[in-house]
PDB file of C-alpha atoms in Angstrom:
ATOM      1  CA  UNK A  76      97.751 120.915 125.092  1.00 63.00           C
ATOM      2  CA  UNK A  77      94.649 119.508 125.213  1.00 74.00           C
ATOM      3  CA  UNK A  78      93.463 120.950 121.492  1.00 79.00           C
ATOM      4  CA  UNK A  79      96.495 118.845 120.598  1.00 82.00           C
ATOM      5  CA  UNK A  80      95.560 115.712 122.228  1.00 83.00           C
ATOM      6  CA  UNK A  81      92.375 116.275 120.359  1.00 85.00           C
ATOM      7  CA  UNK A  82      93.732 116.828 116.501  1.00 84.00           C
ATOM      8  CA  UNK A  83      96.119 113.522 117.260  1.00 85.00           C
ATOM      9  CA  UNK A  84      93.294 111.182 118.083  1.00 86.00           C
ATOM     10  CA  UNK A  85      91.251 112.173 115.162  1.00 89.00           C
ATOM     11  CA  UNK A  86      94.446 111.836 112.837  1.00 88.00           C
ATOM     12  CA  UNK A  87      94.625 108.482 114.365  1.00 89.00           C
ATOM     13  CA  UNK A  88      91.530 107.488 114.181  1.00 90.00           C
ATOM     14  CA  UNK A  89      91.113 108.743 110.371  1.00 92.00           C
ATOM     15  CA  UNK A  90      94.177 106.557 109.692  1.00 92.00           C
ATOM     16  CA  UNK A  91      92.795 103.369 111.224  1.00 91.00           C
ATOM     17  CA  UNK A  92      88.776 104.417 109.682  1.00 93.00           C
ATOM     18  CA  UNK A  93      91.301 104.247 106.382  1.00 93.00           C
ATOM     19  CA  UNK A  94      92.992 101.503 107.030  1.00 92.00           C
ATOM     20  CA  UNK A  95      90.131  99.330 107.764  1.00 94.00           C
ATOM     21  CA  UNK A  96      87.976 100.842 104.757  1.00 94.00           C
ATOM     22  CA  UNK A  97      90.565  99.446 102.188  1.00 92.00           C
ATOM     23  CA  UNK A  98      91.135  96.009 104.200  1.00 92.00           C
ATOM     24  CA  UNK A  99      87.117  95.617 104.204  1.00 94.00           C
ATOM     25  CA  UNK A 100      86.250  96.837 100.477  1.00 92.00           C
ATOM     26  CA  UNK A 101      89.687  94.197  99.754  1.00 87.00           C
ATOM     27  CA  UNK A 102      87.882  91.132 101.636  1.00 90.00           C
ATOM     28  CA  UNK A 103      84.732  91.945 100.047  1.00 92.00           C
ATOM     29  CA  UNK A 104      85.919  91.607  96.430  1.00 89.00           C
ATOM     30  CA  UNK A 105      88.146  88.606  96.608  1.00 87.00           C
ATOM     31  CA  UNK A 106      85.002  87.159  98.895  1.00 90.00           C
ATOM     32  CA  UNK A 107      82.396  88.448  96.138  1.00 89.00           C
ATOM     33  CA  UNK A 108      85.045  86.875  93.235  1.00 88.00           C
ATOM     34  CA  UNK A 109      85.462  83.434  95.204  1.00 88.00           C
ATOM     35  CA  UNK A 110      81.920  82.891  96.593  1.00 88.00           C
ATOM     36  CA  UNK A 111      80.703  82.917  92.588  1.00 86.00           C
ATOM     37  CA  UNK A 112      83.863  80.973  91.236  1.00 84.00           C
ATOM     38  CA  UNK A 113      84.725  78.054  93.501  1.00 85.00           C
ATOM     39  CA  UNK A 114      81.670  76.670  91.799  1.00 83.00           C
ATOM     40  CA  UNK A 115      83.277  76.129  88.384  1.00 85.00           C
ATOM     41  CA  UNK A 116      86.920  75.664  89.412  1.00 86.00           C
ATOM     42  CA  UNK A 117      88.091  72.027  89.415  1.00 85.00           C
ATOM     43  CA  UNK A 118      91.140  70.554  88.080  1.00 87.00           C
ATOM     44  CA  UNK A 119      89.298  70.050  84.516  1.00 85.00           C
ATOM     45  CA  UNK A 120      88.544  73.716  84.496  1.00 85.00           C
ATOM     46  CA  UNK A 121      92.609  74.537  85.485  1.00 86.00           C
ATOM     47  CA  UNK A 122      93.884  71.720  82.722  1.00 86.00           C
ATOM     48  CA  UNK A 123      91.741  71.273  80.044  1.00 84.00           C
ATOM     49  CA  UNK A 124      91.554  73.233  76.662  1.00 84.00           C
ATOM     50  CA  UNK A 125      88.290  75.741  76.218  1.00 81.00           C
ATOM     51  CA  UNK A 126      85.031  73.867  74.379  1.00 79.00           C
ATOM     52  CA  UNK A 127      82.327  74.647  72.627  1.00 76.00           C
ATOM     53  CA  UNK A 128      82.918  78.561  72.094  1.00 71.00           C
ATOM     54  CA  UNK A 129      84.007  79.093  75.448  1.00 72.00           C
ATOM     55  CA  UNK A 130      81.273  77.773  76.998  1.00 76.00           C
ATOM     56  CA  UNK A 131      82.728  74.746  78.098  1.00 77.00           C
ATOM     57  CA  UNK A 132      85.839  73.266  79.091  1.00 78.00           C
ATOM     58  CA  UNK A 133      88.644  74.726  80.911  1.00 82.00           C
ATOM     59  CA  UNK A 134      91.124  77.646  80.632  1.00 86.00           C
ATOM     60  CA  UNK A 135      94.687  76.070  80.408  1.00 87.00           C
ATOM     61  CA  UNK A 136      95.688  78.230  77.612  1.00 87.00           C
ATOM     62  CA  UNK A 137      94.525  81.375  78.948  1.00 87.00           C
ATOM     63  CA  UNK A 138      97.019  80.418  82.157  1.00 88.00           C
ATOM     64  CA  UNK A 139      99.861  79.729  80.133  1.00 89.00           C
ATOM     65  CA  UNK A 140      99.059  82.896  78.009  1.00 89.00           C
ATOM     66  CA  UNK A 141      99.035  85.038  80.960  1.00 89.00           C
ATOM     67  CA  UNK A 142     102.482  83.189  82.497  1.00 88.00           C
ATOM     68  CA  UNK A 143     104.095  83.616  79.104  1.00 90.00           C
ATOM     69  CA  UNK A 144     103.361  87.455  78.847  1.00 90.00           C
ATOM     70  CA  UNK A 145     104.142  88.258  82.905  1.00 88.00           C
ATOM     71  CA  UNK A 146     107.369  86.340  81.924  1.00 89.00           C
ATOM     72  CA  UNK A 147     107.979  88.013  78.964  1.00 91.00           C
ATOM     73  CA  UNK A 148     107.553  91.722  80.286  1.00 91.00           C
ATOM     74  CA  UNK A 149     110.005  90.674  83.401  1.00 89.00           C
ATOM     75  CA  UNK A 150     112.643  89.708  81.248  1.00 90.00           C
ATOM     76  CA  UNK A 151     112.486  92.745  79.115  1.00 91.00           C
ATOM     77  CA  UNK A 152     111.827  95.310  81.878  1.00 90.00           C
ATOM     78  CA  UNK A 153     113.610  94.400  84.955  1.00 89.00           C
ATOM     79  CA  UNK A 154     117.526  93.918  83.135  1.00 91.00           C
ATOM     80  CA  UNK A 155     116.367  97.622  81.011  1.00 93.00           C
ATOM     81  CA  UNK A 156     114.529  99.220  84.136  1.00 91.00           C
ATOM     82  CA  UNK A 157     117.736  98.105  86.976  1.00 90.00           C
ATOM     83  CA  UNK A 158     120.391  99.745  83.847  1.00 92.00           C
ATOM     84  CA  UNK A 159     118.550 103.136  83.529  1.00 92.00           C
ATOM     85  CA  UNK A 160     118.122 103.603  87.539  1.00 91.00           C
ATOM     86  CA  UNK A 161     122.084 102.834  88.146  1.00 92.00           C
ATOM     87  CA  UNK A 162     123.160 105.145  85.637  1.00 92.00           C
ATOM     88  CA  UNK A 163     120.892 108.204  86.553  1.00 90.00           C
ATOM     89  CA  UNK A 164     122.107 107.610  90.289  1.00 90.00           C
ATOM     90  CA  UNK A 165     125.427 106.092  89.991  1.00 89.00           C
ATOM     91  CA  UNK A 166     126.837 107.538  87.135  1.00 90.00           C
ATOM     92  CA  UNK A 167     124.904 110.784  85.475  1.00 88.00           C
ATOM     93  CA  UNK A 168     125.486 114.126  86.888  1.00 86.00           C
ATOM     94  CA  UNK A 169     122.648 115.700  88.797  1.00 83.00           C
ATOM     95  CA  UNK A 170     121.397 118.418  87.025  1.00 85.00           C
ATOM     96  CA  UNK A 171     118.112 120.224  85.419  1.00 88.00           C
ATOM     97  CA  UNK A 172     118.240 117.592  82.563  1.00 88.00           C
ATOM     98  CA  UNK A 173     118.153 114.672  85.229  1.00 87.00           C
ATOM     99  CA  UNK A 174     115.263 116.174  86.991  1.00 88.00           C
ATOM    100  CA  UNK A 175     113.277 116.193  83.237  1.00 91.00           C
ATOM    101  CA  UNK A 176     114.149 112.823  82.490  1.00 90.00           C
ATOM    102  CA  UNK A 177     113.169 111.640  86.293  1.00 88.00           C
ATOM    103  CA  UNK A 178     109.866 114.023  85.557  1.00 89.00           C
ATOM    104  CA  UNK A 179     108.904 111.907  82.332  1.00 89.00           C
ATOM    105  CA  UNK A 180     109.553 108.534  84.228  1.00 88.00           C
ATOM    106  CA  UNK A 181     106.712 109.486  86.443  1.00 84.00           C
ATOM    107  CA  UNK A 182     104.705 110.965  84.281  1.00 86.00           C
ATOM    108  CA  UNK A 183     104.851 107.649  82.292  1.00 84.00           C
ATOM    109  CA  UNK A 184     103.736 105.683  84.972  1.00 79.00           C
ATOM    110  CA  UNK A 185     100.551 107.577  84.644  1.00 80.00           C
ATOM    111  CA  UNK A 186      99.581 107.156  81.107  1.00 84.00           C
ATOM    112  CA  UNK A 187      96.406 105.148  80.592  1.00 85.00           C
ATOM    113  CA  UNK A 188      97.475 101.452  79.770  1.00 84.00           C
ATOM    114  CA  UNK A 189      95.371 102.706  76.295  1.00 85.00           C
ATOM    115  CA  UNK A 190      98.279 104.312  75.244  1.00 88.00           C
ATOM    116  CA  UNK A 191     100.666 101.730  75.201  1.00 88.00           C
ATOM    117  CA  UNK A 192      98.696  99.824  73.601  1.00 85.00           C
ATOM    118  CA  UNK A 193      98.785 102.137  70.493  1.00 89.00           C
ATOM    119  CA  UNK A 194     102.484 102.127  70.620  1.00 90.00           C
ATOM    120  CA  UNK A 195     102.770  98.165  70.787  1.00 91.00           C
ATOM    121  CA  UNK A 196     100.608  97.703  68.221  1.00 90.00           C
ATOM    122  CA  UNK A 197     102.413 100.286  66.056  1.00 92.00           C
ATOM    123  CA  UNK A 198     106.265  99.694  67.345  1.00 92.00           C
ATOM    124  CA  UNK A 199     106.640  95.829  67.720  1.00 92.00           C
ATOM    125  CA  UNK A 200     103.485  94.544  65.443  1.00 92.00           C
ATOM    126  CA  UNK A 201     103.958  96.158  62.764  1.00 91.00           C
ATOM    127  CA  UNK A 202     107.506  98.244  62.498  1.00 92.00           C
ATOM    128  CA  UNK A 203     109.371  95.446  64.333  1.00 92.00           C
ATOM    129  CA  UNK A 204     107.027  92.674  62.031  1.00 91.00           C
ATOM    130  CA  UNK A 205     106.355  90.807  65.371  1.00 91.00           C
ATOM    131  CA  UNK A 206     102.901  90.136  64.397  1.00 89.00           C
ATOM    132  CA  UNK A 207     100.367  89.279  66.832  1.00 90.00           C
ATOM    133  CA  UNK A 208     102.325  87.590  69.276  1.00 91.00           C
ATOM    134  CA  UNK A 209     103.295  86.431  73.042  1.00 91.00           C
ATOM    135  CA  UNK A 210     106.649  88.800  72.244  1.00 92.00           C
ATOM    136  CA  UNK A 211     105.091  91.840  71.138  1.00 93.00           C
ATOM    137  CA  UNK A 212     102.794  91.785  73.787  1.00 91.00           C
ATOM    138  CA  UNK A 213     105.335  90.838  76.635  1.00 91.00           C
ATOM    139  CA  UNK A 214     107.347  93.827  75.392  1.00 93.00           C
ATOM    140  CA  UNK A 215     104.473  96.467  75.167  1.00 93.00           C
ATOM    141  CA  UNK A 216     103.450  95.184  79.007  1.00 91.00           C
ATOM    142  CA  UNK A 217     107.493  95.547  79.847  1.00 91.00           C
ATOM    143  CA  UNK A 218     107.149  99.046  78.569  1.00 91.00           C
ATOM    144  CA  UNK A 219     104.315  99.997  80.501  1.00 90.00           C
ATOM    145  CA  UNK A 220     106.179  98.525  83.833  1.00 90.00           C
ATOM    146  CA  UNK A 221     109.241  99.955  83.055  1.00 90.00           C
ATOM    147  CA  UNK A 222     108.474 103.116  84.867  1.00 89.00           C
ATOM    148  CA  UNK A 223     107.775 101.454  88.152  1.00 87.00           C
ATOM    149  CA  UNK A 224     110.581  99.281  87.868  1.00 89.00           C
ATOM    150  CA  UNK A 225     112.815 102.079  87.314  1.00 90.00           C
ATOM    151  CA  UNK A 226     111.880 103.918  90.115  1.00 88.00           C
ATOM    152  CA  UNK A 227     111.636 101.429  92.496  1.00 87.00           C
ATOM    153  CA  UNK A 228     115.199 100.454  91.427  1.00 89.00           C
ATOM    154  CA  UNK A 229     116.274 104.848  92.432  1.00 90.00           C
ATOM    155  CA  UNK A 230     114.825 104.507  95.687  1.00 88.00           C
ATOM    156  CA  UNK A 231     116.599 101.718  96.217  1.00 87.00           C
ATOM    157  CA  UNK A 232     120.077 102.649  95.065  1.00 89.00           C
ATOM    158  CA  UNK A 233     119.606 105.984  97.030  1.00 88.00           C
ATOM    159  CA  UNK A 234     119.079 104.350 100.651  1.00 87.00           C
ATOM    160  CA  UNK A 235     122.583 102.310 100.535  1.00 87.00           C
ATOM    161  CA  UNK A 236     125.008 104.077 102.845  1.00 88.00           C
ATOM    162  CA  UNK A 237     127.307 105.738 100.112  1.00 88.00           C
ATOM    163  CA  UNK A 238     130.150 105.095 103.374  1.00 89.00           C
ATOM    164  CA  UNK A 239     129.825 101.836 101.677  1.00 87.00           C
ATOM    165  CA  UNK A 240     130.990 103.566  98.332  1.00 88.00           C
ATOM    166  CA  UNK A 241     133.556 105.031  99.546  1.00 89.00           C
ATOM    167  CA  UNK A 242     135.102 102.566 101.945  1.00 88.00           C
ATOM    168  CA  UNK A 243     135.191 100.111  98.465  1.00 88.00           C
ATOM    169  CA  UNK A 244     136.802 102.789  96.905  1.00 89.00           C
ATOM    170  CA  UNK A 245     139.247 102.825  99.231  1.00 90.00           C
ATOM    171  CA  UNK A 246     139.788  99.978  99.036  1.00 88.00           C
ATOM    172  CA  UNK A 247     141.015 100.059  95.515  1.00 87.00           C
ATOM    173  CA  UNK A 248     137.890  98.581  93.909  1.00 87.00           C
ATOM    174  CA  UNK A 249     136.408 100.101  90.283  1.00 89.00           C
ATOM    175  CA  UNK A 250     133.600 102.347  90.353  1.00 88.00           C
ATOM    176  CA  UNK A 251     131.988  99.533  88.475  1.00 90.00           C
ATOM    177  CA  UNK A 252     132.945  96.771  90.613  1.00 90.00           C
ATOM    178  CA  UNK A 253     131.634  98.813  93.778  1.00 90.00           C
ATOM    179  CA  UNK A 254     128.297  99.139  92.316  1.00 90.00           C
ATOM    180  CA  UNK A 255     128.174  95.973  91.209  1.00 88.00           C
ATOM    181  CA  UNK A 256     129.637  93.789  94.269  1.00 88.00           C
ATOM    182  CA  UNK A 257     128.786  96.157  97.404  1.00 87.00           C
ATOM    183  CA  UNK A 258     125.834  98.511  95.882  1.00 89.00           C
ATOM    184  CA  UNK A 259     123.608  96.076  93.832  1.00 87.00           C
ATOM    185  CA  UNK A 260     123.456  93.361  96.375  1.00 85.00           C
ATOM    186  CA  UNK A 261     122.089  95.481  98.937  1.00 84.00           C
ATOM    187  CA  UNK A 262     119.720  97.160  96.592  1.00 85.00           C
ATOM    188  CA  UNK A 263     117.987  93.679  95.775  1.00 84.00           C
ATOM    189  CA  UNK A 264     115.076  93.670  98.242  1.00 79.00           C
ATOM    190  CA  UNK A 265     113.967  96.903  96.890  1.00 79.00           C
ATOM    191  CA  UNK A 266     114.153  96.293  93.167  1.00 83.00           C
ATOM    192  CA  UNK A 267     112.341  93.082  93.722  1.00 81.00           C
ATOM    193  CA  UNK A 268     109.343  95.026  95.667  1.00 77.00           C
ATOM    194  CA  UNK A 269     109.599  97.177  92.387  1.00 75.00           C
ATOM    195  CA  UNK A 270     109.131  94.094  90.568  1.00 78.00           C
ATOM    196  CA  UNK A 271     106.590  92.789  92.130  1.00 78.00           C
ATOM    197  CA  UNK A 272     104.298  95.968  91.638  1.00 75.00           C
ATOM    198  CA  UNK A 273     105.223  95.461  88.395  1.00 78.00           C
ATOM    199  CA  UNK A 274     104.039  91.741  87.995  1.00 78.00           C
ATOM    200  CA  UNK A 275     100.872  92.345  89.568  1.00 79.00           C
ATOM    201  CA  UNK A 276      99.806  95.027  86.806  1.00 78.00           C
ATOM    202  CA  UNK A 277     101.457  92.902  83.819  1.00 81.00           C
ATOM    203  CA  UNK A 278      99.103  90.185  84.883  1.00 80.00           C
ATOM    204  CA  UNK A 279      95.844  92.026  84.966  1.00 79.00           C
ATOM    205  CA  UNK A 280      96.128  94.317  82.446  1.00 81.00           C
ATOM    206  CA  UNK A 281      93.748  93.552  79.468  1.00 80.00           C
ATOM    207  CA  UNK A 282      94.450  97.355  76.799  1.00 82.00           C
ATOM    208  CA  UNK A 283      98.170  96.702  76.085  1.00 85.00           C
ATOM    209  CA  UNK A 284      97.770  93.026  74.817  1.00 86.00           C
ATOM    210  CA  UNK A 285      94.526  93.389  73.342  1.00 83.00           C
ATOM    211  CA  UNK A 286      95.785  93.925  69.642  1.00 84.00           C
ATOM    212  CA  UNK A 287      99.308  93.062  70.713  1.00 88.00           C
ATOM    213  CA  UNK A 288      99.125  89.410  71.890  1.00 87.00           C
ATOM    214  CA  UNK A 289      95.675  87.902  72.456  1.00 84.00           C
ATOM    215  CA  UNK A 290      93.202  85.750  70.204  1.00 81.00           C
ATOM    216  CA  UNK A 291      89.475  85.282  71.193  1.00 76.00           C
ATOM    217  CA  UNK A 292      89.185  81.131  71.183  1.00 75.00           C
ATOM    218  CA  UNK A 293      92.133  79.014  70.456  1.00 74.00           C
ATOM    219  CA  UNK A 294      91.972  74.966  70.340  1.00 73.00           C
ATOM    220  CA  UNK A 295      95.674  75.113  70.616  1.00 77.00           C
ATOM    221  CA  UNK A 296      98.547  76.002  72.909  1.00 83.00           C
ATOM    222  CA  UNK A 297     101.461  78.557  71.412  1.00 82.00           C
ATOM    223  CA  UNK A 298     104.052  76.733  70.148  1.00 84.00           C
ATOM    224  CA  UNK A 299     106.576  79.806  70.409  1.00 86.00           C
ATOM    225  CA  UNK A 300     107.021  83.195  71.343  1.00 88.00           C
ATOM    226  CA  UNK A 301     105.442  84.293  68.002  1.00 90.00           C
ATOM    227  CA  UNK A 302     101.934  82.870  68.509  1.00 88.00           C
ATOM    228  CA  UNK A 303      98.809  84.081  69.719  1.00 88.00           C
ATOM    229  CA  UNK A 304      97.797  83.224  73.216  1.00 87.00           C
ATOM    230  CA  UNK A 305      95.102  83.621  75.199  1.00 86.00           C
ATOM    231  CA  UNK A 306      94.843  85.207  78.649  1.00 87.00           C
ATOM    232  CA  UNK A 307      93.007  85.640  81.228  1.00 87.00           C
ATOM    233  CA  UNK A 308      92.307  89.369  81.558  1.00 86.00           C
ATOM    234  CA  UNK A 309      90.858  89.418  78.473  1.00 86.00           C
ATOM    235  CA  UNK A 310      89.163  85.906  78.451  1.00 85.00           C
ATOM    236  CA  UNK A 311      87.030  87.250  81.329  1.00 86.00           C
ATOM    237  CA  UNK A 312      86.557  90.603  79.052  1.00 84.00           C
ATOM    238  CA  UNK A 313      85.668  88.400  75.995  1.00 83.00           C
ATOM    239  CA  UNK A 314      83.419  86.431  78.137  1.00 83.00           C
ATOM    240  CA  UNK A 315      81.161  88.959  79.922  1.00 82.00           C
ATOM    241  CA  UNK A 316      80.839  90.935  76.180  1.00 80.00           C
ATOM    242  CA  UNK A 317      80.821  88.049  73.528  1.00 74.00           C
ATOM    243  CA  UNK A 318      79.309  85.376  73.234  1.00 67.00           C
ATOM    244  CA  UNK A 319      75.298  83.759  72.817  1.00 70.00           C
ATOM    245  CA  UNK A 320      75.092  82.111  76.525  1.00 74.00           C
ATOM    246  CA  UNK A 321      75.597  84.408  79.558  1.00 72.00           C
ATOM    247  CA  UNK A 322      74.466  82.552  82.312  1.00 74.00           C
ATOM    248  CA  UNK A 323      77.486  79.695  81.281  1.00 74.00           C
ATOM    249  CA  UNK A 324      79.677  82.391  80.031  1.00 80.00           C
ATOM    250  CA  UNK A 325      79.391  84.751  83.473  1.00 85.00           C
ATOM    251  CA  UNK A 326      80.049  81.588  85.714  1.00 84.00           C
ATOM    252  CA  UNK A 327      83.432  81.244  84.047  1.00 86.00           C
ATOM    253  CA  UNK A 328      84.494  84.772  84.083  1.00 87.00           C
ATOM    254  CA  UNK A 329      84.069  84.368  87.923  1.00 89.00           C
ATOM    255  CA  UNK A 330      86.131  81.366  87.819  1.00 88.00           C
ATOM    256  CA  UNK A 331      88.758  82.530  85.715  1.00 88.00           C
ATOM    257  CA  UNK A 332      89.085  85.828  88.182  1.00 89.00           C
ATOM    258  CA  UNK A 333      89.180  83.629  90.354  1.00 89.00           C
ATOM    259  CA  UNK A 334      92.211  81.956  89.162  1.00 89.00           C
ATOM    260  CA  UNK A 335      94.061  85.405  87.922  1.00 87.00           C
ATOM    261  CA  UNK A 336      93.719  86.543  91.409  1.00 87.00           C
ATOM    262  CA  UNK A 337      95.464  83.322  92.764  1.00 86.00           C
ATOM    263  CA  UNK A 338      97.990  82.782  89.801  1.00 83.00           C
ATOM    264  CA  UNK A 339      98.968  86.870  90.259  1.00 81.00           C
ATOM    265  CA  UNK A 340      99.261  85.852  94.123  1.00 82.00           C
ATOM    266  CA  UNK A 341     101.440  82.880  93.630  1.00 81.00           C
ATOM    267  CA  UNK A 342     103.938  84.585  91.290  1.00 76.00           C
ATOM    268  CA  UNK A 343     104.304  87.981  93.875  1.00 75.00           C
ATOM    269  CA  UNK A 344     104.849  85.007  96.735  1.00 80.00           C
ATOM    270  CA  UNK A 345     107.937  83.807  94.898  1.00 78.00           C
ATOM    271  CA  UNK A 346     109.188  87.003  94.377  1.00 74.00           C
ATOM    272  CA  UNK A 347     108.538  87.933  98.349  1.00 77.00           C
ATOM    273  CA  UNK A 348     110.546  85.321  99.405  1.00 80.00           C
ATOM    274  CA  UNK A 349     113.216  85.850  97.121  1.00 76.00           C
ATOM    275  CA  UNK A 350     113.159  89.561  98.313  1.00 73.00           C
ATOM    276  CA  UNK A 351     113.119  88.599 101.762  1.00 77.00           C
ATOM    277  CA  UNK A 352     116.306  85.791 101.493  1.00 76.00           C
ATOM    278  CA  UNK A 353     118.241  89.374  99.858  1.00 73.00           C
ATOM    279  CA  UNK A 354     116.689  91.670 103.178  1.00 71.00           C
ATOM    280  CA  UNK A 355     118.029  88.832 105.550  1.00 71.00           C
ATOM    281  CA  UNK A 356     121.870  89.986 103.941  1.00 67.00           C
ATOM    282  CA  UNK A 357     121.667  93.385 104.540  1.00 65.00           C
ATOM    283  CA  UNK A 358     124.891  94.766 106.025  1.00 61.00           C
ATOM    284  CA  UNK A 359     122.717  97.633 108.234  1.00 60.00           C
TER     285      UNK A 359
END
């Protein structure tokens, strides 16, 4: 009794030596990342256009760049990842070729970012004739969420009651109309925590967009989804690897993580309290 006493407060206290290892190392960064760029960040640096080689200026296009894409991957994953995960629970019989297909979903999610970068650059820039372009890149970062999203969107589907199935049913209701009206609606606040997961890495990722969407320097904004944009992933990659002045270039980088971190915040927030309004109509 007492050995077991024992092995429970170490488990415990491994779980809160965890727990307080990743909340510490996660305060340190954003206070390491902050400390450096609240010096540059001003409402010139968040509005104006980049000068003088990046070396001045601010970094409004690399914040509409970054929206643009996020946006872009959303809207190409989320409608794609929510139809896969309803029909391999709702509507495809559970088998061995189910289990493969759920297999390579995961093992998806694992491929380096790298990779995906390959098949943007060969699939939408140059089969597809995209180009360079705020599209081909949203879609290669939608394909590299996709997995999470569909996943996310399983789980989901799996925890509804099926008594809730089967009393529509009853009811007279389509199979479609059940999934639909009593299914989806209480699957929301999981497929949005899906989504969210998958905004988070859209927004920071720098491989998949590197030869898919992004420019170096640009003077201009894009004027649709077939131009070049800048964003801020790779803006603070160009800046702490190109470039003639360091000490200005390095200051900026810090700002400009500085304002991912915040901008990748804000978006997840929305998306929280959207997820939460859903959560609040749960029926159990």
């Amino acid at each position: 009794m007492k050995l077991r006493k024992i092995r429970e407060f170490l488990g415990f206290a491994i779980l809160r030596l965890a727990t307080v290892i990743i909340l510490l190392t996660l305060f340190i960064i954003i206070y390491f990342i902050a400390v450096r760029g609240f010096k540059v960040v001003n409402w010139q640096f968040l509005t104006q256009m980049p000068r003088s080689g990046m070396t001045a200026g601010g970094i409004l296009p690399a914040i509409l760049g970054t929206f643009y894409l996020v946006v872009c991957a959303i809207c190409f994953a989320l409608p794609l990842g929510v139809a896969a995960a309803i029909y391999l629970t709702e509507y495809a019989r559970q088998g061995l070729l189910i289990r493969i297909i759920r297999i390579g979903i995961n093992n998806l999610a694992g491929v380096p970012s790298v990779v995906f970068e390959l098949f943007g650059l060969a699939v939408f820039v140059k089969f597809f004739g995209f180009g360079i372009s705020i599209l081909s890149g949203g879609l290669t970062l939608g394909i590299l969420i996709l997995p999470t999203i569909i996943r996310a969107s399983e789980e989901s589907l799996f925890v509804v009651p099926q008594s809730f199935r089967e009393a529509s049913l009853a009811l007279g209701a389509t199979k479609w109309q059940t999934i639909r009206k009593v299914v989806l609606p209480n699957a929301v606040s999981g497929i949005l925590t899906g989504s969210i997961l998958g905004i988070g890495r859209a927004a920071g990722e720098t491989a998949p967009i590197l030869f898919t969407a992004v420019t170096f320097y640009s003077m201009r904004l894009p004027r649709s989804i077939f131009s070049e944009v800048q964003a801020l992933p790779y803006h603070i990659y160009a800046l702490m690897t190109e470039g003639t002045h360091p000490e200005a270039q390095i200051s900026i980088a810090y700002g400009t993580a500085l304002v991912l971190i915040f901008l990748v915040l804000g978006i997840d927030l929305v998306a929280i309290i959207i997820r939460n309004r859903f959560r609040r109509r749960k029926k159990w």
